[in-house]
Short mmCIF file of C-alpha atoms and ligand atoms in Angstrom, two decimals:
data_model
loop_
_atom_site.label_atom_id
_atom_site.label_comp_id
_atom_site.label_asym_id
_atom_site.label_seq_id
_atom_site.Cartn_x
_atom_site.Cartn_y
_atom_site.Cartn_z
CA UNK A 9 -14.63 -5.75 28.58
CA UNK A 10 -16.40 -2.76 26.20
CA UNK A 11 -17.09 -3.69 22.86
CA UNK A 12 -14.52 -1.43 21.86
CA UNK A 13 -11.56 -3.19 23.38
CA UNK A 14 -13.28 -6.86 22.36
CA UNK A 15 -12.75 -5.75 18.60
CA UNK A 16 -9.18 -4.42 19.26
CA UNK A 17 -8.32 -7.81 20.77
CA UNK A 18 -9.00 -9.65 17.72
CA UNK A 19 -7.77 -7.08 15.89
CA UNK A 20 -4.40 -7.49 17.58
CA UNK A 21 -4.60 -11.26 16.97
CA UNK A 22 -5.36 -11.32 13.51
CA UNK A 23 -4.76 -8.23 12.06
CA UNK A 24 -7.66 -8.48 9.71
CA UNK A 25 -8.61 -4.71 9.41
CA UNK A 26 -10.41 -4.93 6.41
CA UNK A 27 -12.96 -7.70 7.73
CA UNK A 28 -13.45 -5.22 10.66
CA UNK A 29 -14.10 -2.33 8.36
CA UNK A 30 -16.58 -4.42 5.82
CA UNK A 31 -18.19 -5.03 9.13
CA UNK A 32 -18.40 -2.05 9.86
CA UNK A 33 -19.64 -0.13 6.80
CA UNK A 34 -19.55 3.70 7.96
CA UNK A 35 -18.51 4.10 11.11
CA UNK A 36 -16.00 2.42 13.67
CA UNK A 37 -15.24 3.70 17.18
CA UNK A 38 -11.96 4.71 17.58
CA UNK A 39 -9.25 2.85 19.32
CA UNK A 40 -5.65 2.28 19.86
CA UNK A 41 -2.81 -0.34 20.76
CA UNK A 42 1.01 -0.76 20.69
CA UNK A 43 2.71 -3.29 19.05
CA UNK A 44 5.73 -5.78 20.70
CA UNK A 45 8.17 -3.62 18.54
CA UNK A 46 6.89 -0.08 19.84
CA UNK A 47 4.61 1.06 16.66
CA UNK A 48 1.89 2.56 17.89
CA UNK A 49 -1.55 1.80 16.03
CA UNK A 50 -4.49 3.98 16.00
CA UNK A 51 -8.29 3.12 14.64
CA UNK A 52 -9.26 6.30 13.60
CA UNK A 53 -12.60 4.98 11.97
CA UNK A 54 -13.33 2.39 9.97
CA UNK A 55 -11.10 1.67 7.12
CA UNK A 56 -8.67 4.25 8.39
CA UNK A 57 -6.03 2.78 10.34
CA UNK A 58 -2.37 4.77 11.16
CA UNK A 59 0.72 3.44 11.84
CA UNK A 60 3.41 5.79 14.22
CA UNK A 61 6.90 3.46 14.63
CA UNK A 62 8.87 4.20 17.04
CA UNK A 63 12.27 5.32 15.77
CA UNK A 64 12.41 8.80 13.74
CA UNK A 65 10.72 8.82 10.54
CA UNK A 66 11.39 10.70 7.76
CA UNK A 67 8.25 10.67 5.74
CA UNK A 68 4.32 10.79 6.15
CA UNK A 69 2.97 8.21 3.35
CA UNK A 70 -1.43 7.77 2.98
CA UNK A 71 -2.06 4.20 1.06
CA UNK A 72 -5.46 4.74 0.01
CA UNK A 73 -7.60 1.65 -1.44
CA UNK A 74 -11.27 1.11 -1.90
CA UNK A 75 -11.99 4.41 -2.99
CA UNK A 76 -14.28 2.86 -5.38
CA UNK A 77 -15.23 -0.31 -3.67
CA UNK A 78 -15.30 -3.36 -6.83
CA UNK A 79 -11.53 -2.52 -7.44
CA UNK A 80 -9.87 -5.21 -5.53
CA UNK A 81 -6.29 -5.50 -6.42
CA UNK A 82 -5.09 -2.51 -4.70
CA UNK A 83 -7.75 -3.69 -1.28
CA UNK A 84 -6.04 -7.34 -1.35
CA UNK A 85 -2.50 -5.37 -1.34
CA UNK A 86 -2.90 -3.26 1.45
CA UNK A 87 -4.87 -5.61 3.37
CA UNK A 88 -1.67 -7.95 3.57
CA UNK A 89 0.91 -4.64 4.26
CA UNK A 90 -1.91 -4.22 7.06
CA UNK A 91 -1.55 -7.72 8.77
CA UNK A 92 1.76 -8.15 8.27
CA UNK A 93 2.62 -4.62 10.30
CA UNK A 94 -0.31 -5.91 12.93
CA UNK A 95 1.25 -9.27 13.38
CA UNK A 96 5.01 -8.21 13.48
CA UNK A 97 6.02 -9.60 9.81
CA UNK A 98 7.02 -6.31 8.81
CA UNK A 99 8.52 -3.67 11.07
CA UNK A 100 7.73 -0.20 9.91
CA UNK A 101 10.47 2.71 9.03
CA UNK A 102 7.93 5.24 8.33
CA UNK A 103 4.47 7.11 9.03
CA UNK A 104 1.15 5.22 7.50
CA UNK A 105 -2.30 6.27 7.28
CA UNK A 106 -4.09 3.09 5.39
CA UNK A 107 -7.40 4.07 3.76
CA UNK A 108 -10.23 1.75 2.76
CA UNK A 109 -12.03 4.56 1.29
CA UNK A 110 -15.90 2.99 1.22
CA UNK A 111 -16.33 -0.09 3.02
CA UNK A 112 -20.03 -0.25 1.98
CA UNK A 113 -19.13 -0.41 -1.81
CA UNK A 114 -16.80 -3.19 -1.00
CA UNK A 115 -19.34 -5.45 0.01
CA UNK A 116 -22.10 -4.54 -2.67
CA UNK A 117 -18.87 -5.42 -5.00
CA UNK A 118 -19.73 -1.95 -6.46
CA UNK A 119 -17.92 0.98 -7.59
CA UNK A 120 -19.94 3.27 -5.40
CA UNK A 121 -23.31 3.06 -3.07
CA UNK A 122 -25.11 6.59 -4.04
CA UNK A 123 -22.33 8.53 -5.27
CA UNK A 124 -19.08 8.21 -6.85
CA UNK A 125 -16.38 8.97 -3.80
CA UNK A 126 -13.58 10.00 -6.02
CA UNK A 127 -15.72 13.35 -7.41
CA UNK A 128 -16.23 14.52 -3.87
CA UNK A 129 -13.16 15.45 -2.60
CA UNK A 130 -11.24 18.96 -2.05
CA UNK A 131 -14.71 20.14 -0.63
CA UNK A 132 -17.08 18.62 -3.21
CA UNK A 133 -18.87 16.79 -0.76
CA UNK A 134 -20.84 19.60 0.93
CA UNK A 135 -22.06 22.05 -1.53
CA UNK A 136 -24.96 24.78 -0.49
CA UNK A 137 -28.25 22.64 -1.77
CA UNK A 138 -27.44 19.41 -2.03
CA UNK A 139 -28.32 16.69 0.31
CA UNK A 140 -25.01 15.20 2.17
CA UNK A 141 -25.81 11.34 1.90
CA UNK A 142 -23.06 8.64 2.90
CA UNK A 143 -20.30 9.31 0.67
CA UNK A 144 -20.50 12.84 0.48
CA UNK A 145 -19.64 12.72 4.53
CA UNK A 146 -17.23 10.07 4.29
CA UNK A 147 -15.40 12.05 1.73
CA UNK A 148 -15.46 14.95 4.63
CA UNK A 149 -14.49 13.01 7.31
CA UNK A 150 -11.53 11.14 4.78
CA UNK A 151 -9.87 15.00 4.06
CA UNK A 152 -10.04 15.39 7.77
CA UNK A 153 -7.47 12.17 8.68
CA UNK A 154 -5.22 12.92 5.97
CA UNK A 155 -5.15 16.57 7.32
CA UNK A 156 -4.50 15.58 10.79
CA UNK A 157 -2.17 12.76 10.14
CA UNK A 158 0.08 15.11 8.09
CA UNK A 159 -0.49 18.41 10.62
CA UNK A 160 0.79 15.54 13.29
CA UNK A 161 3.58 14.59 11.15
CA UNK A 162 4.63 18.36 11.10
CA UNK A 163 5.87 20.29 8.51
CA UNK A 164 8.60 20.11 6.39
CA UNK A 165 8.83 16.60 5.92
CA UNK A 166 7.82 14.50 3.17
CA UNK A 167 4.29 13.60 2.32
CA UNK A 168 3.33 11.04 -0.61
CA UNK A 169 -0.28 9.45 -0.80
CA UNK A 170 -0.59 6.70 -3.63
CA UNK A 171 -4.54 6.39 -3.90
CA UNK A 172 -4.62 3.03 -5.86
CA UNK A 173 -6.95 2.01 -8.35
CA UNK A 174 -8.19 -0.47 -11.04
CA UNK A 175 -9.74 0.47 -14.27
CA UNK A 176 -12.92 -0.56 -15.52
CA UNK A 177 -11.41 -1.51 -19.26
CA UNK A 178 -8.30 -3.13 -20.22
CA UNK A 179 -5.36 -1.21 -20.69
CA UNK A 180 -2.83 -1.08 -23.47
CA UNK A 181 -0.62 -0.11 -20.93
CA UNK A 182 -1.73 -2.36 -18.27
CA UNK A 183 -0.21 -0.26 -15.02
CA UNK A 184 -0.57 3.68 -15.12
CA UNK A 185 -0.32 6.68 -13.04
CA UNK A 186 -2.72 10.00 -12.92
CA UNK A 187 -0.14 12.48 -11.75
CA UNK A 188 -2.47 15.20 -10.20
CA UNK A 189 -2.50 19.32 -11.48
CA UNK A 190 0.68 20.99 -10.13
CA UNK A 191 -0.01 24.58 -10.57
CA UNK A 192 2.84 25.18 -12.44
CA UNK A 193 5.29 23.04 -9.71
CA UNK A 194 7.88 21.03 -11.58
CA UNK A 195 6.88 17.12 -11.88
CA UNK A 196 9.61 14.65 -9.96
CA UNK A 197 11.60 12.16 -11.25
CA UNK A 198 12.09 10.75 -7.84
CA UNK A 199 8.77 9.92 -8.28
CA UNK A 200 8.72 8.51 -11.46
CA UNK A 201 11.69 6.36 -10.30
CA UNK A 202 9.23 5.10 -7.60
CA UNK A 203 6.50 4.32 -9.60
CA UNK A 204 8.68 3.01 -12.00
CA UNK A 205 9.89 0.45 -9.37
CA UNK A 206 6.12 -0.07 -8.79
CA UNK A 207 5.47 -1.78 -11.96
CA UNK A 208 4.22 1.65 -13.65
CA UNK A 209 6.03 3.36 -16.58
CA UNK A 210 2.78 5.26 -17.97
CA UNK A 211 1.89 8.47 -16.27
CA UNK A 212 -0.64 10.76 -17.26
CA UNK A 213 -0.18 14.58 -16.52
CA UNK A 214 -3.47 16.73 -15.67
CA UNK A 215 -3.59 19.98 -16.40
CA UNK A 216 -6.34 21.37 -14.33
CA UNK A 217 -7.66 20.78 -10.84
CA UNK A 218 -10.07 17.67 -10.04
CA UNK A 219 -12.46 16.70 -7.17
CA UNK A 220 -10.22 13.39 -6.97
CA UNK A 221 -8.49 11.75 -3.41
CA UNK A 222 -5.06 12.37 -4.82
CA UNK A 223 -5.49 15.98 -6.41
CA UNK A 224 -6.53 16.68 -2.98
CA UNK A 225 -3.62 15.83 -0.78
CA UNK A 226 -1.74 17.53 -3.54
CA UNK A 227 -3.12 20.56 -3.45
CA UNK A 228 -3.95 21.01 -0.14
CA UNK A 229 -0.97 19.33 1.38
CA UNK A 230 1.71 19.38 -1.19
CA UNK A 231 2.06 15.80 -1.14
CA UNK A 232 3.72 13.91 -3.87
CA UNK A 233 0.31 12.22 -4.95
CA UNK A 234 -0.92 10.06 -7.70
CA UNK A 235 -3.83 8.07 -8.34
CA UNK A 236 -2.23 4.60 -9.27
CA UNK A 237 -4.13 2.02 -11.59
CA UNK A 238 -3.27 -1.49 -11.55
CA UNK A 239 -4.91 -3.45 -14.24
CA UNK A 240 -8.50 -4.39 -14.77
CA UNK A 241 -11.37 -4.58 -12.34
CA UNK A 242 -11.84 -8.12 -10.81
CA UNK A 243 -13.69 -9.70 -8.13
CA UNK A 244 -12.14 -11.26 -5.11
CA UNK A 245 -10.46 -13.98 -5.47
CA UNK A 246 -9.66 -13.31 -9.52
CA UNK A 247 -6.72 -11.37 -9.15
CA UNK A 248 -3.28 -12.77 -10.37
CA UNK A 249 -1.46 -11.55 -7.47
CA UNK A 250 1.63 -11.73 -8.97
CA UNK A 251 1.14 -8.96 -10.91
CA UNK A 252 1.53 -7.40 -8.54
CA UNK A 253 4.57 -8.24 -6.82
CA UNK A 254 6.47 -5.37 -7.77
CA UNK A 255 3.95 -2.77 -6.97
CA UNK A 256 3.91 -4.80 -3.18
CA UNK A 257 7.69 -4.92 -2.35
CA UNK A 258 7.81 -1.11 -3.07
CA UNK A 259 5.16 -0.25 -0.93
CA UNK A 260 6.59 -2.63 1.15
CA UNK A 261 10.28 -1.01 1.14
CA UNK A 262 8.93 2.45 1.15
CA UNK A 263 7.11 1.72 4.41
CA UNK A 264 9.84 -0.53 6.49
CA UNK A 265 13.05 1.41 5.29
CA UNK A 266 14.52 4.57 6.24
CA UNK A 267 15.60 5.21 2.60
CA UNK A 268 15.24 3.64 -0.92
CA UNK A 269 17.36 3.78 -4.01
CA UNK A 270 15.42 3.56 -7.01
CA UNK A 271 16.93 3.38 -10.45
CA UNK A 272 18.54 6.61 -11.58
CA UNK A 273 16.12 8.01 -14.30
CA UNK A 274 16.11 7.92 -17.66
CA UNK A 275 13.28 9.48 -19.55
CA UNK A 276 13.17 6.22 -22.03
CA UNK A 277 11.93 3.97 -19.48
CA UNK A 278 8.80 6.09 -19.25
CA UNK A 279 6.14 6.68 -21.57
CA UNK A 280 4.26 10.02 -20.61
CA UNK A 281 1.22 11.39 -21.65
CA UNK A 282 -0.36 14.82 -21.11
CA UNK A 283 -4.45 15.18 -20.87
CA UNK A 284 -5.55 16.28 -23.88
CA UNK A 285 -9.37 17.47 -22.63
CA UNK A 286 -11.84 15.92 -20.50
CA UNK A 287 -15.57 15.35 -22.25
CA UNK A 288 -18.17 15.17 -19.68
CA UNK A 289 -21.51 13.58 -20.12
CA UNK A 290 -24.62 16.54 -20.57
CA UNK A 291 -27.17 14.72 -21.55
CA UNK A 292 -29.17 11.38 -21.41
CA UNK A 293 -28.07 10.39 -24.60
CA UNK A 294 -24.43 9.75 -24.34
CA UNK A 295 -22.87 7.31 -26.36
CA UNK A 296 -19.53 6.08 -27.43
CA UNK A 297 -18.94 4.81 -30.90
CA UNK A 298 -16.44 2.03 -30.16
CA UNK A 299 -16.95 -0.79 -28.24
CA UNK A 300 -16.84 -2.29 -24.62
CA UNK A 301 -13.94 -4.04 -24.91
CA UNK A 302 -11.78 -0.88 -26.83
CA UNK A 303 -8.79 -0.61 -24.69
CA UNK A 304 -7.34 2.54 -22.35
CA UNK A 305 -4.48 4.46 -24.71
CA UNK A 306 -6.38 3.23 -28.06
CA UNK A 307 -5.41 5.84 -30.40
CA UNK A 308 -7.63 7.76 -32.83
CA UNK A 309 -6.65 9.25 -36.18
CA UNK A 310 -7.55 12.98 -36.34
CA UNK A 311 -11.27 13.08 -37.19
CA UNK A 312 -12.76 10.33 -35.91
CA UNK A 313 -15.50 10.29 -33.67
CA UNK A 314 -14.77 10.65 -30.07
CA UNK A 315 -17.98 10.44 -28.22
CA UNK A 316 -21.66 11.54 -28.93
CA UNK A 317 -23.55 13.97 -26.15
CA UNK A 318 -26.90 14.72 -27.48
CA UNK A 319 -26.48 16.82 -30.76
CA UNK A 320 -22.98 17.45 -30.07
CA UNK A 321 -20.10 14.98 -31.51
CA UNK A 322 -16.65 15.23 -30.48
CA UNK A 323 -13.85 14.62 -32.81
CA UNK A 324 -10.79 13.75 -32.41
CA UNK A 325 -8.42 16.88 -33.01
CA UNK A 326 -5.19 15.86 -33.22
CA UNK A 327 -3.54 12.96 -34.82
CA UNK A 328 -3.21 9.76 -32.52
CA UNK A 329 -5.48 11.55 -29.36
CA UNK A 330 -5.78 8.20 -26.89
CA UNK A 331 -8.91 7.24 -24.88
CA UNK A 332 -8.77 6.60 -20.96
CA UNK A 333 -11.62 6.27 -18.62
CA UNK A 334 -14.51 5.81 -21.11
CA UNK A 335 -17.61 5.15 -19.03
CA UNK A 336 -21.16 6.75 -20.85
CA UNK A 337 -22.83 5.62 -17.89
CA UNK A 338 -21.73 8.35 -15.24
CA UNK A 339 -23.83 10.75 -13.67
CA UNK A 340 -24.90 14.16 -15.69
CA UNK A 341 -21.98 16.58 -15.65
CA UNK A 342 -19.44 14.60 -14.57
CA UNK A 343 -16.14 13.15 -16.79
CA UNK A 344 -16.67 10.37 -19.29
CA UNK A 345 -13.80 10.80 -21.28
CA UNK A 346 -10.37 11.94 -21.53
CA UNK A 347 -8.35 11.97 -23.96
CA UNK A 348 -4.47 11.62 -23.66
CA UNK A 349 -1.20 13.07 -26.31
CA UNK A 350 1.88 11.68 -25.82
CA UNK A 351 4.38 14.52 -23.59
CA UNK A 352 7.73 14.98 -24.56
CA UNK A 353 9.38 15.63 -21.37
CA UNK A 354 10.36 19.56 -20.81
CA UNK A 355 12.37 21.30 -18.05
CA UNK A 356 9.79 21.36 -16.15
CA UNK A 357 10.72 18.48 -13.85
CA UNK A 358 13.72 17.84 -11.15
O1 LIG B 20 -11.56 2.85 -15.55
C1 LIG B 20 -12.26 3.79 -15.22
O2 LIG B 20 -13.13 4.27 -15.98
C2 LIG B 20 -12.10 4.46 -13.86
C3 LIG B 20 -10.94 4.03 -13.03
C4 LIG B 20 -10.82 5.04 -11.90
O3 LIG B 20 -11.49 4.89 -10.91
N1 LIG B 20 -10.05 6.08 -12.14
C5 LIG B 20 -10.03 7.23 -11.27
C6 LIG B 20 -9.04 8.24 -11.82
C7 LIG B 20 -8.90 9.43 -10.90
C8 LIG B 20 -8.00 10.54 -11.47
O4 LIG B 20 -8.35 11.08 -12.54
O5 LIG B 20 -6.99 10.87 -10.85
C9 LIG B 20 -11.41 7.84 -11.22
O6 LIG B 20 -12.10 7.85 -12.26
O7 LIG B 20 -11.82 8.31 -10.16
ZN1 ZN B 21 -11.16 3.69 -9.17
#
């Protein structure tokens, strides 16, 4: 018996992928098995692990978790869709790719190991100059199995990737969306009515490109894509699962149905917000002047101080202009801060 087929064994048995992958930080050798009710399974590498039912399929969905590795929720969810599929619980309607984006960071209980995955995507990672270390190849090889599992799903068909994420602070709006730069395309409310379903009425619209997971299979694949953020950060084991329980049978019904009916949308149920600007951190001296603890969506009356970057202060410019995603301790030149306006919604959605 090879090692190979050893691990797919117990793999089989248990169905515990993500023990597999945290065993296997970077790389995994591929493999592949069919279940009792015809889905096939492939082990493309570790932490990325496709589902292919056997009756048609309609759409190609990527579940994408661990992209920064301390943000647990989202692993614990898709860890249970995984065994359940793997032991028979849940019989499959559609096309999966499940992503545990950095299996290393996951067991440091980290965010990232050298480098922030999440800035390294839609070609980030290999730039002309600077050194490719762990991440910046996993980010390479991660574009490459969402590009193959959608080029094997073939065109014309649906494609949705929800990369799902926790934030670092509190929220005042405790589930939100980051609903990736369209180019102009019109927003959906199909997808709004799934997220909606999911738990998440707040979605934030960018409005320029990123070096994010989800910008990526948006751009490059036209998928509907979001990065989804479920609460706060918290260890294993700290999570109050039933949070969650929404966001879960979704996913859930998404996956093992051949259609869903969400409810029909109305713009009230929603509370959207466009990105105001994005403040990245310059210098060594970067500071915020609120504190720790200040929430996501706190609001700001127009003039108050935003941020501090060296000699340069940023103030807010417009009456109400909401924080997300502070973090003064990222790398130099990257995003420390946007800032959010409520969005009345336009015609540019269908
Ligand atoms: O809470 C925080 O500061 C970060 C939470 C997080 O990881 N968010 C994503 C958002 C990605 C996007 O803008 O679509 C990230 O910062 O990578
Ligand atoms: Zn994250």
């Amino acid at each position: 018996m090879t090692a190979n087929s050893e691990y797919l064994n117990e793999l089989q048995q248990q169905g515990d992928f993500l023990t597999l992958s945290r065993n296997n930080e970077w790389h995994l050798a591929a493999g592949a098995f069919t279940l009792s009710n015809g889905t096939a399974v492939t082990i493309h590498d570790t932490g990325v692990i496709e589902f292919q039912p056997k009756c048609d399929t309609t759409i190609d969905v990527v579940l994408s978790s661990a992209i920064h590795g301390n943000e647990t929720a989202p692993i614990e969810i898709c860890d249970d869709l995984i065994k359940r599929i793997i032991l028979g619980d849940l019989q499959l309607a559609q096309r999966v790719l499940f992503i545990f984006g950095n299996p290393q960071s996951i067991n440091i209980g980290k965010r990232f190991v050298e480098e922030n995955l999440n800035r390294l995507f839609n070609g980030h990672h290999t730039v002309e100059g600077v050194r490719m270390n762990n991440e910046r190849t996993r980010a390479a090889k991660l574009e490459q199995y969402v590009s193959d599992f959608y080029q094997r799903g073939g065109q014309h068909r649906e494609r949705c990737h929800y990369d799902l994420h926790t934030a670092i602070r509190g929220s005042k709006n405790d589930k939100f969306a980051v609903y990736p730069f369209l180019h102009g395309k019109p927003w959906k409310k199909s997808q709004l009515q799934f997220l909606l379903s999911c738990g998440v009425n707040t979605v934030l619209m960018m409005k320029s490109p990123a070096t994010t997971f989800s910008y990526y299979s948006s751009f490059v694949h036209g998928a509907d894509s979001f990065t989804v953020e479920l609460g706060q950060v918290k260890p294993f084991g700290e999570n109050d699962m039933s949070r969650f329980a929404k966001t879960k049978a979704t996913l859930s019904a998404l996956i093992s149905q051949k259609e869903v009916i969400y409810k029909e949308f109305d713009a009230s149920d929603f509370e959207l917000f466009a990105v105001h600007r994005s403040i990245n951190r310059t210098e060594q001296d970067f500071t915020f002047p609120f504190s720790d603890d200040a929430e996501n969506f706190t609001g700001f009356s127009k003039g108050d101080l935003l941020a501090t970057d060296g000699q340069t202060c940023y103030y807010a410019d417009v009456e109400g202009e909401a924080i997300i995603f502070p973090n003064a301790d990222v790398a130099l030149g990257q995003r420390a801060l946007l800032t959010v306006i409520p969005l009345q919604l336009t015609d540019n959605i269908i």
